[in-house]
mmCIF file of C-alpha atoms and ligand atoms in Angstrom:
data_model
loop_
_atom_site.group_PDB
_atom_site.id
_atom_site.type_symbol
_atom_site.label_atom_id
_atom_site.label_comp_id
_atom_site.label_asym_id
_atom_site.label_seq_id
_atom_site.Cartn_x
_atom_site.Cartn_y
_atom_site.Cartn_z
ATOM 1 C CA MET A 1 -215.326 -165.637 14.698
ATOM 2 C CA LYS A 2 -213.714 -162.207 15.186
ATOM 3 C CA ARG A 3 -215.851 -159.467 16.703
ATOM 4 C CA ALA A 4 -215.764 -155.806 15.723
ATOM 5 C CA LEU A 5 -217.475 -152.694 17.062
ATOM 6 C CA ILE A 6 -217.993 -149.749 14.697
ATOM 7 C CA THR A 7 -218.935 -146.312 16.008
ATOM 8 C CA GLY A 8 -220.459 -144.075 13.310
ATOM 9 C CA VAL A 9 -222.014 -147.137 11.645
ATOM 10 C CA THR A 10 -224.898 -145.061 10.254
ATOM 11 C CA GLY A 11 -222.456 -142.825 8.357
ATOM 12 C CA GLN A 12 -220.910 -143.244 4.914
ATOM 13 C CA ASP A 13 -217.765 -145.090 6.019
ATOM 14 C CA GLY A 14 -219.447 -147.021 8.826
ATOM 15 C CA SER A 15 -221.912 -148.590 6.396
ATOM 16 C CA TYR A 16 -219.188 -149.693 3.955
ATOM 17 C CA LEU A 17 -216.972 -150.972 6.778
ATOM 18 C CA ALA A 18 -219.848 -152.968 8.281
ATOM 19 C CA GLU A 19 -220.442 -154.589 4.866
ATOM 20 C CA LEU A 20 -216.742 -155.405 4.488
ATOM 21 C CA LEU A 21 -216.380 -156.979 7.946
ATOM 22 C CA ILE A 22 -219.598 -158.996 7.638
ATOM 23 C CA GLN A 23 -218.307 -160.281 4.307
ATOM 24 C CA LYS A 24 -215.051 -161.268 6.037
ATOM 25 C CA GLY A 25 -216.998 -163.353 8.577
ATOM 26 C CA TYR A 26 -216.852 -160.974 11.544
ATOM 27 C CA ARG A 27 -219.627 -160.609 14.075
ATOM 28 C CA VAL A 28 -220.234 -156.876 13.692
ATOM 29 C CA TYR A 29 -221.706 -154.504 16.276
ATOM 30 C CA GLY A 30 -222.673 -150.975 15.259
ATOM 31 C CA LEU A 31 -223.060 -148.218 17.798
ATOM 32 C CA ILE A 32 -226.095 -146.070 17.165
ATOM 33 C CA ARG A 33 -227.139 -143.012 19.162
ATOM 34 C CA ARG A 34 -230.669 -142.435 20.324
ATOM 35 C CA SER A 35 -232.764 -140.393 17.926
ATOM 36 C CA SER A 36 -236.471 -139.736 17.420
ATOM 37 C CA THR A 37 -236.016 -140.362 13.692
ATOM 38 C CA VAL A 38 -234.461 -143.420 12.045
ATOM 39 C CA PRO A 39 -230.932 -142.752 10.713
ATOM 40 C CA THR A 40 -230.449 -146.276 9.306
ATOM 41 C CA GLU A 41 -230.851 -145.467 5.588
ATOM 42 C CA ARG A 42 -227.287 -146.620 4.777
ATOM 43 C CA ILE A 43 -227.380 -149.861 6.811
ATOM 44 C CA TYR A 44 -230.993 -150.969 6.426
ATOM 45 C CA HIS A 45 -230.005 -153.518 3.750
ATOM 46 C CA LEU A 46 -227.680 -155.326 6.203
ATOM 47 C CA GLY A 47 -230.633 -156.517 8.299
ATOM 48 C CA ASP A 48 -229.819 -158.898 11.142
ATOM 49 C CA SER A 49 -226.230 -159.415 9.989
ATOM 50 C CA LEU A 50 -225.434 -156.144 11.765
ATOM 51 C CA ASN A 51 -226.034 -155.961 15.517
ATOM 52 C CA LEU A 52 -227.030 -152.484 16.631
ATOM 53 C CA VAL A 53 -226.122 -151.327 20.130
ATOM 54 C CA SER A 54 -227.252 -148.072 21.703
ATOM 55 C CA GLY A 55 -224.703 -145.579 23.013
ATOM 56 C CA ASP A 56 -223.097 -142.197 22.478
ATOM 57 C CA LEU A 57 -219.553 -140.846 22.334
ATOM 58 C CA LEU A 58 -220.723 -138.201 24.808
ATOM 59 C CA ASP A 59 -221.528 -140.882 27.419
ATOM 60 C CA GLU A 60 -218.528 -142.866 28.664
ATOM 61 C CA LYS A 61 -220.638 -145.262 30.763
ATOM 62 C CA SER A 62 -222.593 -146.365 27.693
ATOM 63 C CA LEU A 63 -219.316 -147.038 25.884
ATOM 64 C CA ARG A 64 -217.927 -149.146 28.724
ATOM 65 C CA GLN A 65 -221.140 -151.210 28.884
ATOM 66 C CA ILE A 66 -221.035 -151.803 25.144
ATOM 67 C CA ILE A 67 -217.407 -152.967 25.214
ATOM 68 C CA GLU A 68 -218.296 -155.302 28.097
ATOM 69 C CA GLU A 69 -221.322 -156.715 26.282
ATOM 70 C CA CYS A 70 -219.835 -157.052 22.787
ATOM 71 C CA GLN A 71 -216.298 -158.119 23.780
ATOM 72 C CA PRO A 72 -214.869 -156.838 20.470
ATOM 73 C CA ASP A 73 -211.428 -157.781 19.157
ATOM 74 C CA GLU A 74 -211.370 -154.608 17.070
ATOM 75 C CA VAL A 75 -212.974 -151.185 17.575
ATOM 76 C CA TYR A 76 -213.263 -148.721 14.678
ATOM 77 C CA ASN A 77 -214.003 -145.189 15.892
ATOM 78 C CA LEU A 78 -215.692 -143.533 12.918
ATOM 79 C CA ALA A 79 -218.199 -141.444 14.889
ATOM 80 C CA ALA A 80 -217.705 -137.684 14.704
ATOM 81 C CA GLN A 81 -219.353 -134.359 14.031
ATOM 82 C CA SER A 82 -217.697 -134.514 10.630
ATOM 83 C CA PHE A 83 -219.112 -131.536 8.700
ATOM 84 C CA VAL A 84 -216.467 -128.797 8.701
ATOM 85 C CA PRO A 85 -218.731 -125.679 8.445
ATOM 86 C CA GLU A 86 -220.882 -126.913 11.348
ATOM 87 C CA SER A 87 -217.753 -127.050 13.505
ATOM 88 C CA TRP A 88 -217.659 -123.235 13.615
ATOM 89 C CA THR A 89 -221.329 -122.937 14.611
ATOM 90 C CA GLN A 90 -221.189 -125.863 17.083
ATOM 91 C CA SER A 91 -217.561 -125.675 18.169
ATOM 92 C CA ILE A 92 -218.037 -126.997 21.714
ATOM 93 C CA LEU A 93 -220.189 -129.935 20.623
ATOM 94 C CA THR A 94 -217.667 -130.741 17.883
ATOM 95 C CA GLY A 95 -214.895 -130.809 20.497
ATOM 96 C CA GLU A 96 -216.959 -132.967 22.860
ATOM 97 C CA ILE A 97 -217.708 -135.596 20.211
ATOM 98 C CA THR A 98 -214.800 -135.447 17.786
ATOM 99 C CA ALA A 99 -212.007 -134.767 20.307
ATOM 100 C CA LEU A 100 -213.006 -135.890 23.824
ATOM 101 C CA GLY A 101 -215.190 -138.713 22.477
ATOM 102 C CA VAL A 102 -211.985 -140.479 21.435
ATOM 103 C CA THR A 103 -210.608 -140.354 24.991
ATOM 104 C CA ARG A 104 -213.891 -141.651 26.394
ATOM 105 C CA LEU A 105 -213.777 -144.606 24.040
ATOM 106 C CA LEU A 106 -210.093 -145.310 24.694
ATOM 107 C CA ASN A 107 -210.714 -145.184 28.461
ATOM 108 C CA ALA A 108 -213.601 -147.628 28.142
ATOM 109 C CA ILE A 109 -211.463 -150.021 26.100
ATOM 110 C CA ARG A 110 -208.538 -149.712 28.500
ATOM 111 C CA ASP A 111 -210.758 -150.443 31.517
ATOM 112 C CA VAL A 112 -212.504 -153.454 29.971
ATOM 113 C CA ASN A 113 -209.902 -155.034 27.695
ATOM 114 C CA PRO A 114 -206.694 -153.162 26.752
ATOM 115 C CA GLN A 115 -205.882 -155.894 24.183
ATOM 116 C CA VAL A 116 -208.588 -154.576 21.839
ATOM 117 C CA ARG A 117 -207.234 -153.238 18.541
ATOM 118 C CA PHE A 118 -208.352 -149.634 17.971
ATOM 119 C CA TYR A 119 -208.734 -147.595 14.773
ATOM 120 C CA GLN A 120 -209.122 -143.799 14.938
ATOM 121 C CA ALA A 121 -210.586 -141.950 11.942
ATOM 122 C CA SER A 122 -208.099 -139.134 11.539
ATOM 123 C CA THR A 123 -208.161 -136.765 8.601
ATOM 124 C CA SER A 124 -206.221 -134.714 6.085
ATOM 125 C CA GLU A 125 -208.008 -131.684 7.616
ATOM 126 C CA MET A 126 -205.297 -131.891 10.312
ATOM 127 C CA PHE A 127 -202.780 -130.726 7.665
ATOM 128 C CA GLY A 128 -204.999 -127.703 6.974
ATOM 129 C CA LYS A 129 -202.687 -124.909 5.855
ATOM 130 C CA ALA A 130 -200.393 -127.547 4.443
ATOM 131 C CA GLN A 131 -196.730 -127.129 5.323
ATOM 132 C CA THR A 132 -195.445 -129.439 2.568
ATOM 133 C CA VAL A 133 -196.782 -130.781 -0.739
ATOM 134 C CA PRO A 134 -197.686 -133.651 -0.859
ATOM 135 C CA GLN A 135 -198.610 -134.504 2.735
ATOM 136 C CA ASP A 136 -197.529 -137.745 4.425
ATOM 137 C CA GLU A 137 -197.292 -139.176 7.963
ATOM 138 C CA LYS A 138 -194.390 -136.849 8.821
ATOM 139 C CA THR A 139 -195.929 -133.584 7.559
ATOM 140 C CA PRO A 140 -196.491 -131.051 10.379
ATOM 141 C CA PHE A 141 -200.125 -130.330 11.239
ATOM 142 C CA TYR A 142 -201.848 -126.924 10.942
ATOM 143 C CA PRO A 143 -205.636 -127.384 11.286
ATOM 144 C CA ARG A 144 -207.913 -124.628 9.947
ATOM 145 C CA SER A 145 -211.271 -125.346 11.608
ATOM 146 C CA PRO A 146 -212.624 -126.427 14.996
ATOM 147 C CA TYR A 147 -213.218 -129.800 13.292
ATOM 148 C CA GLY A 148 -209.556 -130.063 12.262
ATOM 149 C CA VAL A 149 -208.410 -129.008 15.737
ATOM 150 C CA SER A 150 -210.691 -131.592 17.363
ATOM 151 C CA LYS A 151 -209.454 -134.342 15.051
ATOM 152 C CA LEU A 152 -205.880 -133.397 15.867
ATOM 153 C CA TYR A 153 -206.641 -133.968 19.547
ATOM 154 C CA GLY A 154 -208.186 -137.356 18.648
ATOM 155 C CA HIS A 155 -205.094 -138.225 16.651
ATOM 156 C CA TRP A 156 -202.628 -137.357 19.410
ATOM 157 C CA ILE A 157 -204.621 -139.037 22.186
ATOM 158 C CA THR A 158 -204.581 -142.213 20.072
ATOM 159 C CA VAL A 159 -200.796 -141.957 19.669
ATOM 160 C CA ASN A 160 -200.479 -141.120 23.362
ATOM 161 C CA TYR A 161 -202.476 -144.144 24.608
ATOM 162 C CA ARG A 162 -200.401 -146.358 22.303
ATOM 163 C CA GLU A 163 -197.186 -144.956 23.775
ATOM 164 C CA SER A 164 -198.414 -144.643 27.377
ATOM 165 C CA TYR A 165 -200.223 -147.955 27.776
ATOM 166 C CA GLY A 166 -198.935 -150.100 24.917
ATOM 167 C CA MET A 167 -202.403 -150.252 23.343
ATOM 168 C CA PHE A 168 -202.787 -151.431 19.732
ATOM 169 C CA ALA A 169 -204.100 -148.041 18.588
ATOM 170 C CA CYS A 170 -203.756 -146.842 14.981
ATOM 171 C CA SER A 171 -204.637 -143.558 13.392
ATOM 172 C CA GLY A 172 -205.622 -143.546 9.722
ATOM 173 C CA ILE A 173 -205.030 -140.104 8.214
ATOM 174 C CA LEU A 174 -207.554 -140.284 5.404
ATOM 175 C CA PHE A 175 -207.937 -137.777 2.611
ATOM 176 C CA ASN A 176 -211.438 -137.003 1.267
ATOM 177 C CA HIS A 177 -213.321 -140.081 0.126
ATOM 178 C CA GLU A 178 -216.730 -140.026 -1.469
ATOM 179 C CA SER A 179 -219.504 -142.281 -2.737
ATOM 180 C CA PRO A 180 -223.239 -142.316 -3.466
ATOM 181 C CA ARG A 181 -223.616 -142.674 0.332
ATOM 182 C CA ARG A 182 -221.857 -139.362 1.065
ATOM 183 C CA GLY A 183 -223.989 -136.911 3.073
ATOM 184 C CA ARG A 184 -225.753 -134.441 0.775
ATOM 185 C CA GLU A 185 -224.199 -131.413 2.519
ATOM 186 C CA PHE A 186 -220.661 -132.320 1.429
ATOM 187 C CA LEU A 187 -219.427 -130.715 -1.790
ATOM 188 C CA THR A 188 -219.210 -133.776 -4.051
ATOM 189 C CA ARG A 189 -222.664 -135.092 -3.240
ATOM 190 C CA LYS A 190 -224.251 -131.638 -3.112
ATOM 191 C CA VAL A 191 -223.113 -131.229 -6.713
ATOM 192 C CA THR A 192 -224.027 -134.673 -8.080
ATOM 193 C CA TYR A 193 -227.461 -134.605 -6.415
ATOM 194 C CA ALA A 194 -228.102 -131.102 -7.806
ATOM 195 C CA VAL A 195 -227.067 -132.251 -11.289
ATOM 196 C CA ALA A 196 -229.581 -135.103 -11.078
ATOM 197 C CA ARG A 197 -232.345 -132.741 -9.939
ATOM 198 C CA ILE A 198 -231.519 -130.246 -12.688
ATOM 199 C CA VAL A 199 -231.707 -133.044 -15.285
ATOM 200 C CA ALA A 200 -235.121 -133.997 -13.853
ATOM 201 C CA GLY A 201 -236.303 -130.369 -14.081
ATOM 202 C CA LEU A 202 -236.639 -130.006 -10.305
ATOM 203 C CA GLN A 203 -233.968 -127.340 -9.746
ATOM 204 C CA ASN A 204 -232.327 -124.707 -11.918
ATOM 205 C CA GLU A 205 -229.596 -123.270 -9.720
ATOM 206 C CA LEU A 206 -226.820 -124.541 -7.461
ATOM 207 C CA ARG A 207 -225.307 -122.230 -4.831
ATOM 208 C CA LEU A 208 -221.730 -122.988 -3.813
ATOM 209 C CA GLY A 209 -218.823 -121.378 -1.962
ATOM 210 C CA ASN A 210 -215.117 -121.430 -2.840
ATOM 211 C CA LEU A 211 -214.548 -123.120 -6.210
ATOM 212 C CA ASP A 212 -210.753 -122.843 -6.061
ATOM 213 C CA ALA A 213 -209.988 -125.180 -3.133
ATOM 214 C CA GLN A 214 -208.201 -128.370 -4.157
ATOM 215 C CA ARG A 215 -208.790 -131.822 -2.711
ATOM 216 C CA ASP A 216 -207.467 -135.361 -3.077
ATOM 217 C CA TRP A 217 -210.734 -137.262 -3.658
ATOM 218 C CA GLY A 218 -210.975 -141.070 -3.539
ATOM 219 C CA TYR A 219 -213.687 -143.743 -3.375
ATOM 220 C CA ALA A 220 -214.957 -144.593 0.141
ATOM 221 C CA PRO A 221 -215.093 -148.434 -0.187
ATOM 222 C CA ASP A 222 -211.344 -148.414 -0.982
ATOM 223 C CA TYR A 223 -210.645 -146.473 2.198
ATOM 224 C CA VAL A 224 -212.519 -148.794 4.593
ATOM 225 C CA GLU A 225 -210.441 -151.675 3.201
ATOM 226 C CA GLY A 226 -207.365 -149.669 4.271
ATOM 227 C CA MET A 227 -208.775 -149.204 7.801
ATOM 228 C CA TRP A 228 -209.162 -152.959 8.190
ATOM 229 C CA ARG A 229 -205.657 -153.625 6.862
ATOM 230 C CA MET A 230 -204.166 -151.248 9.465
ATOM 231 C CA LEU A 231 -205.566 -153.375 12.294
ATOM 232 C CA GLN A 232 -204.231 -156.625 10.784
ATOM 233 C CA GLN A 233 -200.555 -155.576 11.044
ATOM 234 C CA GLU A 234 -198.093 -156.898 13.612
ATOM 235 C CA SER A 235 -197.592 -153.523 15.231
ATOM 236 C CA PRO A 236 -199.804 -150.436 15.500
ATOM 237 C CA GLU A 237 -198.810 -147.518 13.275
ATOM 238 C CA ASP A 238 -200.353 -144.501 11.577
ATOM 239 C CA TYR A 239 -200.953 -144.365 7.824
ATOM 240 C CA VAL A 240 -202.017 -141.839 5.200
ATOM 241 C CA LEU A 241 -204.618 -143.049 2.657
ATOM 242 C CA ALA A 242 -204.911 -140.878 -0.458
ATOM 243 C CA THR A 243 -204.984 -141.123 -4.244
ATOM 244 C CA GLY A 244 -201.983 -138.816 -4.787
ATOM 245 C CA GLU A 245 -203.984 -136.624 -7.228
ATOM 246 C CA THR A 246 -205.500 -133.252 -6.523
ATOM 247 C CA HIS A 247 -208.401 -131.519 -8.284
ATOM 248 C CA SER A 248 -210.181 -128.217 -7.712
ATOM 249 C CA VAL A 249 -213.781 -127.901 -6.611
ATOM 250 C CA ARG A 250 -214.393 -126.163 -9.955
ATOM 251 C CA GLU A 251 -213.117 -129.261 -11.777
ATOM 252 C CA TRP A 252 -215.454 -131.508 -9.777
ATOM 253 C CA VAL A 253 -218.363 -129.212 -10.614
ATOM 254 C CA ASP A 254 -217.432 -128.871 -14.289
ATOM 255 C CA LYS A 255 -217.070 -132.637 -14.831
ATOM 256 C CA SER A 256 -220.214 -133.536 -12.872
ATOM 257 C CA PHE A 257 -222.344 -131.240 -15.028
ATOM 258 C CA ALA A 258 -220.533 -132.442 -18.161
ATOM 259 C CA VAL A 259 -221.459 -136.096 -17.386
ATOM 260 C CA ALA A 260 -225.095 -134.994 -17.747
ATOM 261 C CA GLY A 261 -224.324 -132.968 -20.886
ATOM 262 C CA LEU A 262 -224.673 -129.618 -19.054
ATOM 263 C CA ASP A 263 -222.454 -126.539 -18.650
ATOM 264 C CA TYR A 264 -222.045 -125.683 -14.955
ATOM 265 C CA LYS A 265 -221.709 -121.957 -15.759
ATOM 266 C CA ASP A 266 -225.418 -121.930 -16.651
ATOM 267 C CA TYR A 267 -226.418 -123.095 -13.153
ATOM 268 C CA VAL A 268 -223.773 -122.410 -10.483
ATOM 269 C CA VAL A 269 -223.968 -119.262 -8.383
ATOM 270 C CA VAL A 270 -221.199 -118.409 -5.919
ATOM 271 C CA ASP A 271 -222.801 -117.576 -2.593
ATOM 272 C CA PRO A 272 -220.707 -116.081 0.251
ATOM 273 C CA ARG A 273 -222.850 -118.041 2.744
ATOM 274 C CA PHE A 274 -220.937 -121.174 1.738
ATOM 275 C CA VAL A 275 -217.467 -119.617 2.014
ATOM 276 C CA ARG A 276 -215.667 -120.698 5.206
ATOM 277 C CA PRO A 277 -214.017 -118.405 7.790
ATOM 278 C CA ALA A 278 -210.734 -120.210 7.079
ATOM 279 C CA GLU A 279 -210.139 -122.518 4.133
ATOM 280 C CA VAL A 280 -207.922 -125.519 3.484
ATOM 281 C CA ASP A 281 -206.627 -124.522 0.064
ATOM 282 C CA LEU A 282 -204.644 -127.497 -1.181
ATOM 283 C CA LEU A 283 -204.569 -131.146 -0.135
ATOM 284 C CA ILE A 284 -202.704 -133.899 -1.900
ATOM 285 C CA GLY A 285 -201.617 -137.030 -0.076
ATOM 286 C CA ASP A 286 -198.621 -139.305 -0.330
ATOM 287 C CA SER A 287 -199.855 -142.770 0.669
ATOM 288 C CA GLY A 288 -196.532 -144.474 -0.152
ATOM 289 C CA LYS A 289 -196.283 -146.049 3.315
ATOM 290 C CA ALA A 290 -199.761 -147.639 3.094
ATOM 291 C CA ARG A 291 -199.110 -148.852 -0.448
ATOM 292 C CA LYS A 292 -195.841 -150.498 0.623
ATOM 293 C CA GLN A 293 -196.723 -151.866 4.068
ATOM 294 C CA LEU A 294 -200.446 -152.575 3.676
ATOM 295 C CA GLY A 295 -200.483 -153.371 -0.039
ATOM 296 C CA TRP A 296 -203.273 -150.761 -0.260
ATOM 297 C CA ASN A 297 -204.176 -149.055 -3.535
ATOM 298 C CA PRO A 298 -207.094 -146.872 -4.622
ATOM 299 C CA THR A 299 -209.096 -148.564 -7.407
ATOM 300 C CA VAL A 300 -211.395 -145.803 -8.691
ATOM 301 C CA THR A 301 -210.191 -142.766 -10.666
ATOM 302 C CA PHE A 302 -211.457 -139.201 -10.269
ATOM 303 C CA ASP A 303 -213.506 -139.385 -13.495
ATOM 304 C CA GLU A 304 -214.948 -142.798 -12.581
ATOM 305 C CA LEU A 305 -215.941 -141.515 -9.126
ATOM 306 C CA ILE A 306 -217.854 -138.607 -10.658
ATOM 307 C CA GLU A 307 -219.650 -140.943 -13.058
ATOM 308 C CA ILE A 308 -220.567 -143.377 -10.263
ATOM 309 C CA MET A 309 -222.018 -140.569 -8.159
ATOM 310 C CA VAL A 310 -223.896 -138.724 -10.916
ATOM 311 C CA GLU A 311 -225.436 -141.971 -12.190
ATOM 312 C CA ALA A 312 -226.431 -143.067 -8.680
ATOM 313 C CA ASP A 313 -228.076 -139.701 -8.008
ATOM 314 C CA GLU A 314 -229.911 -139.737 -11.337
ATOM 315 C CA ALA A 315 -231.334 -143.149 -10.404
ATOM 316 C CA LEU A 316 -232.186 -141.924 -6.896
ATOM 317 C CA VAL A 317 -234.001 -138.812 -8.135
ATOM 318 C CA GLN A 318 -236.015 -140.912 -10.602
ATOM 319 C CA GLU A 319 -236.955 -143.262 -7.756
ATOM 320 C CA GLN A 320 -237.933 -140.358 -5.503
ATOM 321 C CA GLU A 321 -240.047 -138.837 -8.279
ATOM 322 C CA ALA A 322 -241.751 -142.163 -8.998
ATOM 323 C CA SER A 323 -242.670 -142.642 -5.355
ATOM 324 C CA GLN A 324 -243.948 -139.039 -5.110
ATOM 325 C CA HIS A 325 -246.153 -139.667 -8.142
ATOM 326 C CA ALA A 326 -247.378 -142.953 -6.672
ATOM 327 C CA ILE A 327 -248.275 -141.290 -3.358
ATOM 328 C CA ALA A 328 -250.001 -138.411 -5.146
ATOM 329 C CA ALA A 329 -251.945 -140.874 -7.325
ATOM 330 C CA LEU A 330 -253.012 -142.849 -4.251
ATOM 331 C CA ARG A 331 -254.329 -139.646 -2.719
ATOM 332 C CA GLY A 332 -256.148 -138.888 -5.957
ATOM 333 C CA ILE A 333 -254.220 -135.643 -6.394
ATOM 334 C CA ARG A 334 -252.995 -136.424 -9.929
HETATM 335 P P1 NAP B 1 -220.456 -139.262 8.507
HETATM 336 O O1 NAP B 1 -221.146 -139.853 7.322
HETATM 337 O O2 NAP B 1 -220.691 -137.841 8.864
HETATM 338 O O3 NAP B 1 -220.820 -140.184 9.767
HETATM 339 C C1 NAP B 1 -220.573 -139.758 11.080
HETATM 340 C C2 NAP B 1 -221.131 -140.794 12.036
HETATM 341 O O4 NAP B 1 -220.869 -140.378 13.395
HETATM 342 C C3 NAP B 1 -222.637 -141.000 11.935
HETATM 343 O O5 NAP B 1 -222.908 -142.378 12.037
HETATM 344 C C4 NAP B 1 -223.162 -140.270 13.172
HETATM 345 O O6 NAP B 1 -224.379 -140.781 13.663
HETATM 346 C C5 NAP B 1 -222.048 -140.602 14.151
HETATM 347 N N1 NAP B 1 -222.050 -139.749 15.351
HETATM 348 C C6 NAP B 1 -222.026 -138.384 15.398
HETATM 349 N N2 NAP B 1 -222.041 -137.974 16.672
HETATM 350 C C7 NAP B 1 -222.072 -139.073 17.456
HETATM 351 C C8 NAP B 1 -222.109 -139.298 18.852
HETATM 352 N N3 NAP B 1 -222.135 -138.290 19.734
HETATM 353 N N4 NAP B 1 -222.116 -140.576 19.319
HETATM 354 C C9 NAP B 1 -222.131 -141.619 18.443
HETATM 355 N N5 NAP B 1 -222.126 -141.473 17.106
HETATM 356 C C10 NAP B 1 -222.089 -140.218 16.621
HETATM 357 O O7 NAP B 1 -218.865 -139.434 8.360
HETATM 358 P P2 NAP B 1 -218.013 -140.320 7.306
HETATM 359 O O8 NAP B 1 -217.796 -139.520 6.084
HETATM 360 O O9 NAP B 1 -218.580 -141.683 7.246
HETATM 361 O O10 NAP B 1 -216.605 -140.352 8.059
HETATM 362 C C11 NAP B 1 -216.323 -141.335 9.051
HETATM 363 C C12 NAP B 1 -215.240 -140.804 9.979
HETATM 364 O O11 NAP B 1 -214.058 -140.523 9.232
HETATM 365 C C13 NAP B 1 -215.569 -139.496 10.686
HETATM 366 O O12 NAP B 1 -214.962 -139.530 11.945
HETATM 367 C C14 NAP B 1 -214.925 -138.435 9.814
HETATM 368 O O13 NAP B 1 -214.642 -137.286 10.596
HETATM 369 C C15 NAP B 1 -213.679 -139.167 9.381
HETATM 370 N N6 NAP B 1 -213.119 -138.792 8.085
HETATM 371 C C16 NAP B 1 -213.910 -138.756 6.982
HETATM 372 C C17 NAP B 1 -213.352 -138.490 5.747
HETATM 373 C C18 NAP B 1 -214.190 -138.470 4.487
HETATM 374 O O14 NAP B 1 -213.709 -137.970 3.476
HETATM 375 N N7 NAP B 1 -215.382 -139.052 4.508
HETATM 376 C C19 NAP B 1 -211.965 -138.267 5.638
HETATM 377 C C20 NAP B 1 -211.192 -138.339 6.788
HETATM 378 C C21 NAP B 1 -211.777 -138.627 8.020
HETATM 379 P P3 NAP B 1 -225.817 -140.177 13.199
HETATM 380 O O15 NAP B 1 -226.198 -140.935 11.956
HETATM 381 O O16 NAP B 1 -226.688 -140.473 14.362
HETATM 382 O O17 NAP B 1 -225.629 -138.708 12.947
HETATM 383 O O1 F7E B 2 -215.756 -129.467 1.156
HETATM 384 C C1 F7E B 2 -215.587 -126.392 -0.859
HETATM 385 C C2 F7E B 2 -215.212 -126.298 0.605
HETATM 386 O O2 F7E B 2 -217.514 -130.123 2.828
HETATM 387 C C3 F7E B 2 -214.802 -129.654 0.166
HETATM 388 C C4 F7E B 2 -215.179 -134.146 5.516
HETATM 389 O O3 F7E B 2 -215.487 -135.492 5.253
HETATM 390 O O4 F7E B 2 -213.258 -134.271 4.103
HETATM 391 C C5 F7E B 2 -214.457 -133.561 4.324
HETATM 392 O O5 F7E B 2 -214.170 -132.192 4.608
HETATM 393 C C6 F7E B 2 -214.369 -128.315 -0.409
HETATM 394 C C7 F7E B 2 -214.019 -127.247 0.633
HETATM 395 O O6 F7E B 2 -215.386 -131.498 2.575
HETATM 396 C C8 F7E B 2 -219.138 -125.696 -1.078
HETATM 397 O O7 F7E B 2 -214.905 -124.939 0.961
HETATM 398 C C9 F7E B 2 -217.313 -124.993 -2.037
HETATM 399 O O8 F7E B 2 -212.861 -126.576 0.241
HETATM 400 O O9 F7E B 2 -217.071 -131.611 0.838
HETATM 401 P P1 F7E B 2 -216.544 -130.700 1.849
HETATM 402 P P2 F7E B 2 -214.146 -131.078 3.476
HETATM 403 O O10 F7E B 2 -214.342 -129.786 4.142
HETATM 404 O O11 F7E B 2 -212.923 -131.228 2.627
HETATM 405 C C10 F7E B 2 -212.326 -134.262 5.184
HETATM 406 C C11 F7E B 2 -211.147 -135.110 4.802
HETATM 407 C C12 F7E B 2 -212.945 -134.627 6.477
HETATM 408 O O12 F7E B 2 -212.304 -135.189 7.354
HETATM 409 C C13 F7E B 2 -214.303 -134.073 6.767
HETATM 410 O O13 F7E B 2 -214.955 -134.809 7.796
HETATM 411 O O14 F7E B 2 -215.459 -127.769 -1.157
HETATM 412 N N1 F7E B 2 -216.965 -125.959 -1.139
HETATM 413 N N2 F7E B 2 -218.638 -124.813 -2.006
HETATM 414 C C14 F7E B 2 -218.069 -126.415 -0.533
HETATM 415 N N3 F7E B 2 -218.245 -127.374 0.393
HETATM 416 C C15 F7E B 2 -219.518 -127.623 0.820
HETATM 417 N N4 F7E B 2 -219.730 -128.594 1.741
HETATM 418 N N5 F7E B 2 -220.593 -126.931 0.310
HETATM 419 C C16 F7E B 2 -220.459 -125.958 -0.646
HETATM 420 O O15 F7E B 2 -221.431 -125.338 -1.058
#
């Protein structure tokens, strides 16, 4: 039985990757950081098939202990401060987790078992002010946020440990990927959740920032499959995963409202509070290398992704409303 450790297991990708590896017969360990609240909403359904271990990317000793205890064959480093706007307000913390956290984890692996196969969650945000269109593994980087800069460090330290110490370390340069498990602060989910609340009569306005940015949006479960495939190759390499299509934020908004039979212009207000100090204007990936070498292909189209997310949020809002009503009824309020 192969053993895998996933950092960031409570996040969108971590939860899908844990499901995938459990399904493939792995013994899966998920690193979870100490919190006074319970951040296990996305992995609760996995029950005892997922083994939770306590640690933090800020604490190298905890990482070394975990590698010693779990003896993983593969480590997937998905943990990060991943919300771009927050990286301006918490720039040092973002660097500590998203940049230096990678070195801490690589050091721990190297000390305990340098044969471990390592996946680093790199990002299209490293292309930032994109120097070529589309972007592939050879496109020069030009990050536009403290998050992008931190991820670029994580990317290069992964390449460097591969070249310096012969470690099996891969960097997956993933373009935006979304799902009903996406955090509600990210654009796609912020919009689909708002649409569901508007349909339910709970909200009548949605405040957004720049509607003109363009992104290459795919479906998260497809992307975790690509991560796994990278670690099954004979030699460690870096790969871009992307759909090869780009769409504007406005298009995402327009189509999400249209799925519910609404016109976004009746609800969306542009609010400068959500405009970033520096924007990534246009991302579109060329994943030709991954398609050829990994046999990887995205399976969900842009329109299908929007439908999946709007429908999931409509169901979620109905569920939330029903439980609110049930609680209120129990208290004799209604
Ligand atoms: P996410 O939902 O924001 O999840 C981030 C995870 O990191 C959470 O489990 C979080 O734990 C954990 N984490 C944060 N700080 C930590 C620390 N100090 N120690 C240990 N764990 C910590 O992110 P995602 O969308 O799943 O993305 C997964 C990874 O891929 C991230 O590294 C992201 O930057 C990268 N990426 C994402 C995309 C995308 O489109 N989704 C594209 C390219 C790259 P808590 O639950 O405790 O907060
Ligand atoms: O923004 C614009 C915003 O926050 C997308 C992370 O997973 O993908 C993600 O980073 C676009 C940007 O994602 C709002 O300005 C307009 O142009 O959903 P987002 P992101 O910044 O692309 C990459 C690949 C990662 O690696 C990151 O970890 O939408 N936008 N109005 C808005 N965005 C947000 N969040 N909120 C708005 O109100």
